[in-house]
């Protein structure tokens, strides 16, 4: 039987790295630091995101979930990064562990942003599209909004096209008007309970 001689004791380093990792969480969403809007509207991006994610029957706004489904779409690569963070913590490498947590956060952010850009159903009401330029604070409608308006009045719906199909053809994305909500999405790494 061979004798093993330990020359370096990294147990405390490994335990410290594991404890540090266990005390952290990666959150994807709209933190207060990115919640503000350029238009100084009555509600901020975090509140708009909540309403879009869950809907608001009182305000006749249907749910168009983007955050939870967007992060779920990226769960496989996120899980790989979290595994990498755990392995690095076991190796006592806090820096690599932190890098893997940041990569997991970026993947969650990417998934949520991609979901917002995917034109989530249900289709917008024609009156919403007609008034989008006002929310942007511009004097006129975009080319796609004008095209949508003409297709609806030209009878595209009567020809069997759904509102969603007409909006897709016109390049209208349900959750993207100014891009502020999508751009406000980010991730943070913080201590649990903090």
mmCIF file of N, CA, C and O in Angstrom, residues 5-91:
data_model
loop_
_atom_site.group_PDB
_atom_site.id
_atom_site.type_symbol
_atom_site.label_atom_id
_atom_site.label_comp_id
_atom_site.label_asym_id
_atom_site.label_seq_id
_atom_site.Cartn_x
_atom_site.Cartn_y
_atom_site.Cartn_z
ATOM 1 N N UNK A 5 1.494 11.613 0.829
ATOM 2 C CA UNK A 5 1.935 12.702 1.673
ATOM 3 C C UNK A 5 1.311 14.000 1.151
ATOM 4 O O UNK A 5 1.464 14.346 -0.016
ATOM 5 N N UNK A 6 0.591 14.713 1.996
ATOM 6 C CA UNK A 6 -0.033 15.973 1.618
ATOM 7 C C UNK A 6 0.945 17.088 1.940
ATOM 8 O O UNK A 6 1.377 17.244 3.081
ATOM 9 N N UNK A 7 1.264 17.861 0.894
ATOM 10 C CA UNK A 7 2.232 18.937 1.106
ATOM 11 C C UNK A 7 1.556 20.314 1.134
ATOM 12 O O UNK A 7 2.122 21.260 1.638
ATOM 13 N N UNK A 8 0.360 20.409 0.562
ATOM 14 C CA UNK A 8 -0.350 21.683 0.554
ATOM 15 C C UNK A 8 -1.745 21.443 1.113
ATOM 16 O O UNK A 8 -2.436 20.525 0.703
ATOM 17 N N UNK A 9 -2.151 22.274 2.035
ATOM 18 C CA UNK A 9 -3.479 22.164 2.622
ATOM 19 C C UNK A 9 -4.353 23.281 2.065
ATOM 20 O O UNK A 9 -4.253 24.429 2.481
ATOM 21 N N UNK A 10 -5.205 22.934 1.086
ATOM 22 C CA UNK A 10 -6.108 23.912 0.464
ATOM 23 C C UNK A 10 -7.536 23.787 0.976
ATOM 24 O O UNK A 10 -8.447 24.391 0.423
ATOM 25 N N UNK A 11 -7.742 23.017 2.015
ATOM 26 C CA UNK A 11 -9.096 22.775 2.504
ATOM 27 C C UNK A 11 -9.794 24.083 2.860
ATOM 28 O O UNK A 11 -10.936 24.315 2.474
ATOM 29 N N UNK A 12 -9.119 24.959 3.579
ATOM 30 C CA UNK A 12 -9.762 26.213 3.983
ATOM 31 C C UNK A 12 -10.081 27.082 2.764
ATOM 32 O O UNK A 12 -11.130 27.733 2.712
ATOM 33 N N UNK A 13 -9.204 27.070 1.770
ATOM 34 C CA UNK A 13 -9.446 27.824 0.537
ATOM 35 C C UNK A 13 -10.671 27.275 -0.198
ATOM 36 O O UNK A 13 -11.537 28.035 -0.637
ATOM 37 N N UNK A 14 -10.762 25.960 -0.314
ATOM 38 C CA UNK A 14 -11.891 25.319 -0.992
ATOM 39 C C UNK A 14 -13.180 25.580 -0.219
ATOM 40 O O UNK A 14 -14.209 25.957 -0.800
ATOM 41 N N UNK A 15 -13.149 25.403 1.098
ATOM 42 C CA UNK A 15 -14.343 25.630 1.908
ATOM 43 C C UNK A 15 -14.800 27.089 1.809
ATOM 44 O O UNK A 15 -15.998 27.368 1.727
ATOM 45 N N UNK A 16 -13.868 28.007 1.788
ATOM 46 C CA UNK A 16 -14.202 29.427 1.640
ATOM 47 C C UNK A 16 -14.839 29.715 0.295
ATOM 48 O O UNK A 16 -15.814 30.468 0.193
ATOM 49 N N UNK A 17 -14.292 29.102 -0.749
ATOM 50 C CA UNK A 17 -14.821 29.292 -2.092
ATOM 51 C C UNK A 17 -16.231 28.719 -2.210
ATOM 52 O O UNK A 17 -17.125 29.329 -2.802
ATOM 53 N N UNK A 18 -16.459 27.552 -1.624
ATOM 54 C CA UNK A 18 -17.782 26.929 -1.637
ATOM 55 C C UNK A 18 -18.783 27.782 -0.853
ATOM 56 O O UNK A 18 -19.906 28.022 -1.298
ATOM 57 N N UNK A 19 -18.358 28.271 0.314
ATOM 58 C CA UNK A 19 -19.243 29.109 1.134
ATOM 59 C C UNK A 19 -19.605 30.400 0.406
ATOM 60 O O UNK A 19 -20.757 30.850 0.445
ATOM 61 N N UNK A 20 -18.638 30.979 -0.292
ATOM 62 C CA UNK A 20 -18.886 32.210 -1.049
ATOM 63 C C UNK A 20 -19.905 31.955 -2.156
ATOM 64 O O UNK A 20 -20.844 32.724 -2.344
ATOM 65 N N UNK A 21 -19.724 30.859 -2.893
ATOM 66 C CA UNK A 21 -20.646 30.519 -3.968
ATOM 67 C C UNK A 21 -22.040 30.225 -3.419
ATOM 68 O O UNK A 21 -23.041 30.696 -3.953
ATOM 69 N N UNK A 22 -22.115 29.475 -2.347
ATOM 70 C CA UNK A 22 -23.414 29.105 -1.772
ATOM 71 C C UNK A 22 -24.193 30.317 -1.279
ATOM 72 O O UNK A 22 -25.419 30.286 -1.202
ATOM 73 N N UNK A 23 -23.498 31.400 -0.975
ATOM 74 C CA UNK A 23 -24.158 32.601 -0.464
ATOM 75 C C UNK A 23 -24.621 33.536 -1.592
ATOM 76 O O UNK A 23 -25.203 34.576 -1.325
ATOM 77 N N UNK A 24 -24.368 33.174 -2.844
ATOM 78 C CA UNK A 24 -24.703 34.047 -3.968
ATOM 79 C C UNK A 24 -25.896 33.526 -4.751
ATOM 80 O O UNK A 24 -26.181 32.332 -4.764
ATOM 81 N N UNK A 25 -26.557 34.453 -5.424
ATOM 82 C CA UNK A 25 -27.619 34.093 -6.354
ATOM 83 C C UNK A 25 -27.518 34.987 -7.590
ATOM 84 O O UNK A 25 -27.072 36.129 -7.496
ATOM 85 N N UNK A 26 -27.927 34.429 -8.717
ATOM 86 C CA UNK A 26 -27.945 35.174 -9.970
ATOM 87 C C UNK A 26 -29.403 35.502 -10.260
ATOM 88 O O UNK A 26 -30.239 34.605 -10.321
ATOM 89 N N UNK A 27 -29.705 36.783 -10.420
ATOM 90 C CA UNK A 27 -31.070 37.231 -10.683
ATOM 91 C C UNK A 27 -31.119 37.924 -12.038
ATOM 92 O O UNK A 27 -30.261 38.740 -12.352
ATOM 93 N N UNK A 28 -32.142 37.596 -12.819
ATOM 94 C CA UNK A 28 -32.335 38.221 -14.123
ATOM 95 C C UNK A 28 -33.647 38.991 -14.059
ATOM 96 O O UNK A 28 -34.648 38.477 -13.580
ATOM 97 N N UNK A 29 -33.624 40.217 -14.518
ATOM 98 C CA UNK A 29 -34.837 41.022 -14.502
ATOM 99 C C UNK A 29 -34.518 42.483 -14.744
ATOM 100 O O UNK A 29 -33.587 42.824 -15.472
ATOM 101 N N UNK A 30 -35.293 43.351 -14.080
ATOM 102 C CA UNK A 30 -35.130 44.788 -14.246
ATOM 103 C C UNK A 30 -34.902 45.394 -12.865
ATOM 104 O O UNK A 30 -35.860 45.698 -12.147
ATOM 105 N N UNK A 31 -33.650 45.536 -12.463
ATOM 106 C CA UNK A 31 -33.363 46.128 -11.149
ATOM 107 C C UNK A 31 -33.647 47.626 -11.156
ATOM 108 O O UNK A 31 -33.765 48.252 -12.217
ATOM 109 N N UNK A 32 -33.754 48.201 -9.995
ATOM 110 C CA UNK A 32 -34.071 49.629 -9.891
ATOM 111 C C UNK A 32 -33.064 50.495 -10.638
ATOM 112 O O UNK A 32 -33.416 51.557 -11.149
ATOM 113 N N UNK A 33 -31.822 50.037 -10.757
ATOM 114 C CA UNK A 33 -30.794 50.837 -11.430
ATOM 115 C C UNK A 33 -31.050 50.988 -12.929
ATOM 116 O O UNK A 33 -30.539 51.913 -13.552
ATOM 117 N N UNK A 34 -31.844 50.100 -13.527
ATOM 118 C CA UNK A 34 -32.135 50.203 -14.963
ATOM 119 C C UNK A 34 -33.625 50.388 -15.223
ATOM 120 O O UNK A 34 -34.079 50.279 -16.357
ATOM 121 N N UNK A 35 -34.414 50.669 -14.183
ATOM 122 C CA UNK A 35 -35.866 50.735 -14.324
ATOM 123 C C UNK A 35 -36.370 52.046 -14.900
ATOM 124 O O UNK A 35 -37.476 52.104 -15.430
ATOM 125 N N UNK A 36 -35.581 53.116 -14.827
ATOM 126 C CA UNK A 36 -36.035 54.417 -15.311
ATOM 127 C C UNK A 36 -36.286 54.422 -16.804
ATOM 128 O O UNK A 36 -35.775 53.590 -17.545
ATOM 129 N N UNK A 37 -37.103 55.370 -17.229
ATOM 130 C CA UNK A 37 -37.434 55.498 -18.651
ATOM 131 C C UNK A 37 -37.082 56.889 -19.146
ATOM 132 O O UNK A 37 -37.147 57.863 -18.401
ATOM 133 N N UNK A 38 -36.745 56.967 -20.429
ATOM 134 C CA UNK A 38 -36.415 58.254 -21.044
ATOM 135 C C UNK A 38 -37.623 59.175 -21.133
ATOM 136 O O UNK A 38 -37.482 60.385 -21.132
ATOM 137 N N UNK A 39 -38.821 58.587 -21.242
ATOM 138 C CA UNK A 39 -40.021 59.398 -21.452
ATOM 139 C C UNK A 39 -40.661 59.894 -20.155
ATOM 140 O O UNK A 39 -41.689 60.549 -20.185
ATOM 141 N N UNK A 40 -40.053 59.574 -19.022
ATOM 142 C CA UNK A 40 -40.589 60.001 -17.718
ATOM 143 C C UNK A 40 -42.068 59.678 -17.575
ATOM 144 O O UNK A 40 -42.845 60.468 -17.047
ATOM 145 N N UNK A 41 -42.470 58.524 -18.073
ATOM 146 C CA UNK A 41 -43.867 58.104 -17.978
ATOM 147 C C UNK A 41 -44.290 57.849 -16.542
ATOM 148 O O UNK A 41 -43.464 57.910 -15.613
ATOM 149 N N UNK A 42 -45.558 57.559 -16.353
ATOM 150 C CA UNK A 42 -46.068 57.375 -14.994
ATOM 151 C C UNK A 42 -45.577 56.089 -14.317
ATOM 152 O O UNK A 42 -45.614 55.995 -13.094
ATOM 153 N N UNK A 43 -45.117 55.117 -15.101
ATOM 154 C CA UNK A 43 -44.572 53.888 -14.510
ATOM 155 C C UNK A 43 -43.216 53.587 -15.130
ATOM 156 O O UNK A 43 -42.921 54.009 -16.244
ATOM 157 N N UNK A 44 -42.380 52.858 -14.376
ATOM 158 C CA UNK A 44 -41.025 52.574 -14.862
ATOM 159 C C UNK A 44 -40.971 51.219 -15.573
ATOM 160 O O UNK A 44 -41.972 50.506 -15.665
ATOM 161 N N UNK A 45 -39.796 50.868 -16.072
ATOM 162 C CA UNK A 45 -39.630 49.622 -16.827
ATOM 163 C C UNK A 45 -39.922 48.387 -15.988
ATOM 164 O O UNK A 45 -40.468 47.405 -16.504
ATOM 165 N N UNK A 46 -39.574 48.402 -14.714
ATOM 166 C CA UNK A 46 -39.852 47.244 -13.862
ATOM 167 C C UNK A 46 -41.358 47.032 -13.743
ATOM 168 O O UNK A 46 -41.844 45.894 -13.810
ATOM 169 N N UNK A 47 -42.096 48.115 -13.591
ATOM 170 C CA UNK A 47 -43.558 48.008 -13.490
ATOM 171 C C UNK A 47 -44.172 47.582 -14.821
ATOM 172 O O UNK A 47 -45.073 46.734 -14.855
ATOM 173 N N UNK A 48 -43.673 48.123 -15.915
ATOM 174 C CA UNK A 48 -44.150 47.718 -17.240
ATOM 175 C C UNK A 48 -43.856 46.235 -17.464
ATOM 176 O O UNK A 48 -44.702 45.487 -17.957
ATOM 177 N N UNK A 49 -42.653 45.817 -17.098
ATOM 178 C CA UNK A 49 -42.289 44.404 -17.245
ATOM 179 C C UNK A 49 -43.211 43.498 -16.452
ATOM 180 O O UNK A 49 -43.634 42.444 -16.935
ATOM 181 N N UNK A 50 -43.546 43.897 -15.233
ATOM 182 C CA UNK A 50 -44.446 43.094 -14.400
ATOM 183 C C UNK A 50 -45.822 42.984 -15.057
ATOM 184 O O UNK A 50 -46.398 41.900 -15.131
ATOM 185 N N UNK A 51 -46.330 44.110 -15.546
ATOM 186 C CA UNK A 51 -47.646 44.103 -16.192
ATOM 187 C C UNK A 51 -47.600 43.221 -17.442
ATOM 188 O O UNK A 51 -48.517 42.426 -17.682
ATOM 189 N N UNK A 52 -46.538 43.312 -18.233
ATOM 190 C CA UNK A 52 -46.452 42.489 -19.440
ATOM 191 C C UNK A 52 -46.332 41.005 -19.087
ATOM 192 O O UNK A 52 -46.935 40.156 -19.731
ATOM 193 N N UNK A 53 -45.569 40.705 -18.067
ATOM 194 C CA UNK A 53 -45.362 39.301 -17.667
ATOM 195 C C UNK A 53 -46.655 38.670 -17.153
ATOM 196 O O UNK A 53 -46.956 37.524 -17.452
ATOM 197 N N UNK A 54 -47.429 39.439 -16.382
ATOM 198 C CA UNK A 54 -48.605 38.874 -15.708
ATOM 199 C C UNK A 54 -49.937 39.376 -16.256
ATOM 200 O O UNK A 54 -50.980 38.816 -15.928
ATOM 201 N N UNK A 55 -49.930 40.433 -17.035
ATOM 202 C CA UNK A 55 -51.161 41.022 -17.533
ATOM 203 C C UNK A 55 -51.801 41.908 -16.483
ATOM 204 O O UNK A 55 -51.418 41.896 -15.313
ATOM 205 N N UNK A 56 -52.789 42.684 -16.929
ATOM 206 C CA UNK A 56 -53.547 43.544 -16.030
ATOM 207 C C UNK A 56 -54.982 43.587 -16.527
ATOM 208 O O UNK A 56 -55.343 44.447 -17.343
ATOM 209 N N UNK A 57 -55.820 42.649 -16.040
ATOM 210 C CA UNK A 57 -57.215 42.631 -16.482
ATOM 211 C C UNK A 57 -57.923 43.968 -16.254
ATOM 212 O O UNK A 57 -58.735 44.391 -17.073
ATOM 213 N N UNK A 58 -57.598 44.651 -15.168
ATOM 214 C CA UNK A 58 -58.243 45.931 -14.869
ATOM 215 C C UNK A 58 -57.950 46.980 -15.940
ATOM 216 O O UNK A 58 -58.754 47.872 -16.184
ATOM 217 N N UNK A 59 -56.781 46.875 -16.575
ATOM 218 C CA UNK A 59 -56.398 47.823 -17.628
ATOM 219 C C UNK A 59 -56.511 47.216 -19.024
ATOM 220 O O UNK A 59 -55.999 47.783 -19.995
ATOM 221 N N UNK A 60 -57.131 46.051 -19.105
ATOM 222 C CA UNK A 60 -57.343 45.357 -20.374
ATOM 223 C C UNK A 60 -56.029 45.058 -21.100
ATOM 224 O O UNK A 60 -55.926 45.175 -22.319
ATOM 225 N N UNK A 61 -55.003 44.663 -20.315
ATOM 226 C CA UNK A 61 -53.700 44.308 -20.879
ATOM 227 C C UNK A 61 -53.502 42.803 -20.683
ATOM 228 O O UNK A 61 -53.444 42.330 -19.550
ATOM 229 N N UNK A 62 -53.411 42.037 -21.781
ATOM 230 C CA UNK A 62 -53.185 40.599 -21.641
ATOM 231 C C UNK A 62 -51.741 40.297 -21.239
ATOM 232 O O UNK A 62 -50.845 41.102 -21.484
ATOM 233 N N UNK A 63 -51.550 39.146 -20.626
ATOM 234 C CA UNK A 63 -50.197 38.719 -20.255
ATOM 235 C C UNK A 63 -49.412 38.366 -21.518
ATOM 236 O O UNK A 63 -49.922 37.697 -22.407
ATOM 237 N N UNK A 64 -48.184 38.845 -21.565
ATOM 238 C CA UNK A 64 -47.242 38.486 -22.623
ATOM 239 C C UNK A 64 -45.926 38.146 -21.928
ATOM 240 O O UNK A 64 -44.983 38.933 -21.922
ATOM 241 N N UNK A 65 -45.872 36.959 -21.306
ATOM 242 C CA UNK A 65 -44.695 36.590 -20.509
ATOM 243 C C UNK A 65 -43.426 36.500 -21.347
ATOM 244 O O UNK A 65 -43.415 35.878 -22.397
ATOM 245 N N UNK A 66 -42.389 37.137 -20.843
ATOM 246 C CA UNK A 66 -41.103 37.129 -21.543
ATOM 247 C C UNK A 66 -39.950 36.748 -20.615
ATOM 248 O O UNK A 66 -38.995 36.129 -21.048
ATOM 249 N N UNK A 67 -40.036 37.105 -19.338
ATOM 250 C CA UNK A 67 -38.911 36.901 -18.438
ATOM 251 C C UNK A 67 -38.735 35.430 -18.078
ATOM 252 O O UNK A 67 -37.691 34.834 -18.360
ATOM 253 N N UNK A 68 -39.742 34.837 -17.484
ATOM 254 C CA UNK A 68 -39.635 33.434 -17.066
ATOM 255 C C UNK A 68 -39.438 32.516 -18.276
ATOM 256 O O UNK A 68 -38.515 31.694 -18.294
ATOM 257 N N UNK A 69 -40.263 32.649 -19.335
ATOM 258 C CA UNK A 69 -40.038 31.780 -20.506
ATOM 259 C C UNK A 69 -38.684 32.010 -21.180
ATOM 260 O O UNK A 69 -38.058 31.066 -21.661
ATOM 261 N N UNK A 70 -38.235 33.268 -21.205
ATOM 262 C CA UNK A 70 -36.945 33.572 -21.830
ATOM 263 C C UNK A 70 -35.781 32.935 -21.089
ATOM 264 O O UNK A 70 -34.861 32.390 -21.703
ATOM 265 N N UNK A 71 -35.825 32.982 -19.750
ATOM 266 C CA UNK A 71 -34.769 32.338 -18.961
ATOM 267 C C UNK A 71 -34.868 30.820 -19.114
ATOM 268 O O UNK A 71 -33.845 30.141 -19.266
ATOM 269 N N UNK A 72 -36.085 30.289 -19.119
ATOM 270 C CA UNK A 72 -36.259 28.835 -19.296
ATOM 271 C C UNK A 72 -35.691 28.370 -20.635
ATOM 272 O O UNK A 72 -35.138 27.279 -20.724
ATOM 273 N N UNK A 73 -35.819 29.195 -21.658
ATOM 274 C CA UNK A 73 -35.278 28.838 -22.974
ATOM 275 C C UNK A 73 -33.766 28.639 -22.935
ATOM 276 O O UNK A 73 -33.208 27.935 -23.764
ATOM 277 N N UNK A 74 -33.099 29.276 -21.985
ATOM 278 C CA UNK A 74 -31.643 29.202 -21.873
ATOM 279 C C UNK A 74 -31.179 28.284 -20.732
ATOM 280 O O UNK A 74 -29.996 28.294 -20.379
ATOM 281 N N UNK A 75 -32.086 27.501 -20.146
ATOM 282 C CA UNK A 75 -31.730 26.722 -18.959
ATOM 283 C C UNK A 75 -30.592 25.733 -19.176
ATOM 284 O O UNK A 75 -29.769 25.536 -18.282
ATOM 285 N N UNK A 76 -30.524 25.125 -20.331
ATOM 286 C CA UNK A 76 -29.443 24.149 -20.560
ATOM 287 C C UNK A 76 -28.063 24.808 -20.479
ATOM 288 O O UNK A 76 -27.218 24.373 -19.694
ATOM 289 N N UNK A 77 -27.808 25.879 -21.232
ATOM 290 C CA UNK A 77 -26.492 26.515 -21.087
ATOM 291 C C UNK A 77 -26.305 27.195 -19.724
ATOM 292 O O UNK A 77 -25.182 27.249 -19.213
ATOM 293 N N UNK A 78 -27.383 27.705 -19.140
ATOM 294 C CA UNK A 78 -27.271 28.297 -17.801
ATOM 295 C C UNK A 78 -26.836 27.230 -16.807
ATOM 296 O O UNK A 78 -25.947 27.451 -15.981
ATOM 297 N N UNK A 79 -27.437 26.055 -16.892
ATOM 298 C CA UNK A 79 -27.086 24.948 -15.990
ATOM 299 C C UNK A 79 -25.620 24.558 -16.142
ATOM 300 O O UNK A 79 -24.948 24.265 -15.153
ATOM 301 N N UNK A 80 -25.130 24.570 -17.382
ATOM 302 C CA UNK A 80 -23.709 24.249 -17.605
ATOM 303 C C UNK A 80 -22.814 25.273 -16.911
ATOM 304 O O UNK A 80 -21.796 24.915 -16.311
ATOM 305 N N UNK A 81 -23.190 26.544 -16.982
ATOM 306 C CA UNK A 81 -22.384 27.581 -16.322
ATOM 307 C C UNK A 81 -22.452 27.457 -14.803
ATOM 308 O O UNK A 81 -21.446 27.658 -14.116
ATOM 309 N N UNK A 82 -23.620 27.119 -14.277
ATOM 310 C CA UNK A 82 -23.736 26.951 -12.828
ATOM 311 C C UNK A 82 -22.919 25.741 -12.361
ATOM 312 O O UNK A 82 -22.306 25.771 -11.293
ATOM 313 N N UNK A 83 -22.893 24.708 -13.184
ATOM 314 C CA UNK A 83 -22.062 23.538 -12.870
ATOM 315 C C UNK A 83 -20.583 23.941 -12.891
ATOM 316 O O UNK A 83 -19.811 23.550 -12.010
ATOM 317 N N UNK A 84 -20.214 24.750 -13.877
ATOM 318 C CA UNK A 84 -18.836 25.234 -13.981
ATOM 319 C C UNK A 84 -18.483 26.078 -12.747
ATOM 320 O O UNK A 84 -17.377 25.973 -12.211
ATOM 321 N N UNK A 85 -19.445 26.897 -12.282
ATOM 322 C CA UNK A 85 -19.211 27.716 -11.084
ATOM 323 C C UNK A 85 -18.993 26.819 -9.871
ATOM 324 O O UNK A 85 -18.096 27.066 -9.055
ATOM 325 N N UNK A 86 -19.783 25.764 -9.766
ATOM 326 C CA UNK A 86 -19.645 24.832 -8.640
ATOM 327 C C UNK A 86 -18.303 24.109 -8.681
ATOM 328 O O UNK A 86 -17.629 23.969 -7.655
ATOM 329 N N UNK A 87 -17.919 23.645 -9.869
ATOM 330 C CA UNK A 87 -16.650 22.933 -10.008
ATOM 331 C C UNK A 87 -15.479 23.851 -9.676
ATOM 332 O O UNK A 87 -14.536 23.445 -8.985
ATOM 333 N N UNK A 88 -15.559 25.093 -10.127
ATOM 334 C CA UNK A 88 -14.491 26.050 -9.821
ATOM 335 C C UNK A 88 -14.428 26.323 -8.327
ATOM 336 O O UNK A 88 -13.337 26.457 -7.763
ATOM 337 N N UNK A 89 -15.587 26.382 -7.672
ATOM 338 C CA UNK A 89 -15.602 26.578 -6.213
ATOM 339 C C UNK A 89 -14.961 25.383 -5.523
ATOM 340 O O UNK A 89 -14.200 25.548 -4.563
ATOM 341 N N UNK A 90 -15.248 24.177 -6.014
ATOM 342 C CA UNK A 90 -14.630 22.975 -5.436
ATOM 343 C C UNK A 90 -13.120 22.965 -5.645
ATOM 344 O O UNK A 90 -12.383 22.405 -4.842
ATOM 345 N N UNK A 91 -12.685 23.598 -6.722
ATOM 346 C CA UNK A 91 -11.252 23.698 -6.988
ATOM 347 C C UNK A 91 -10.615 24.849 -6.200
ATOM 348 O O UNK A 91 -9.410 25.051 -6.273
#
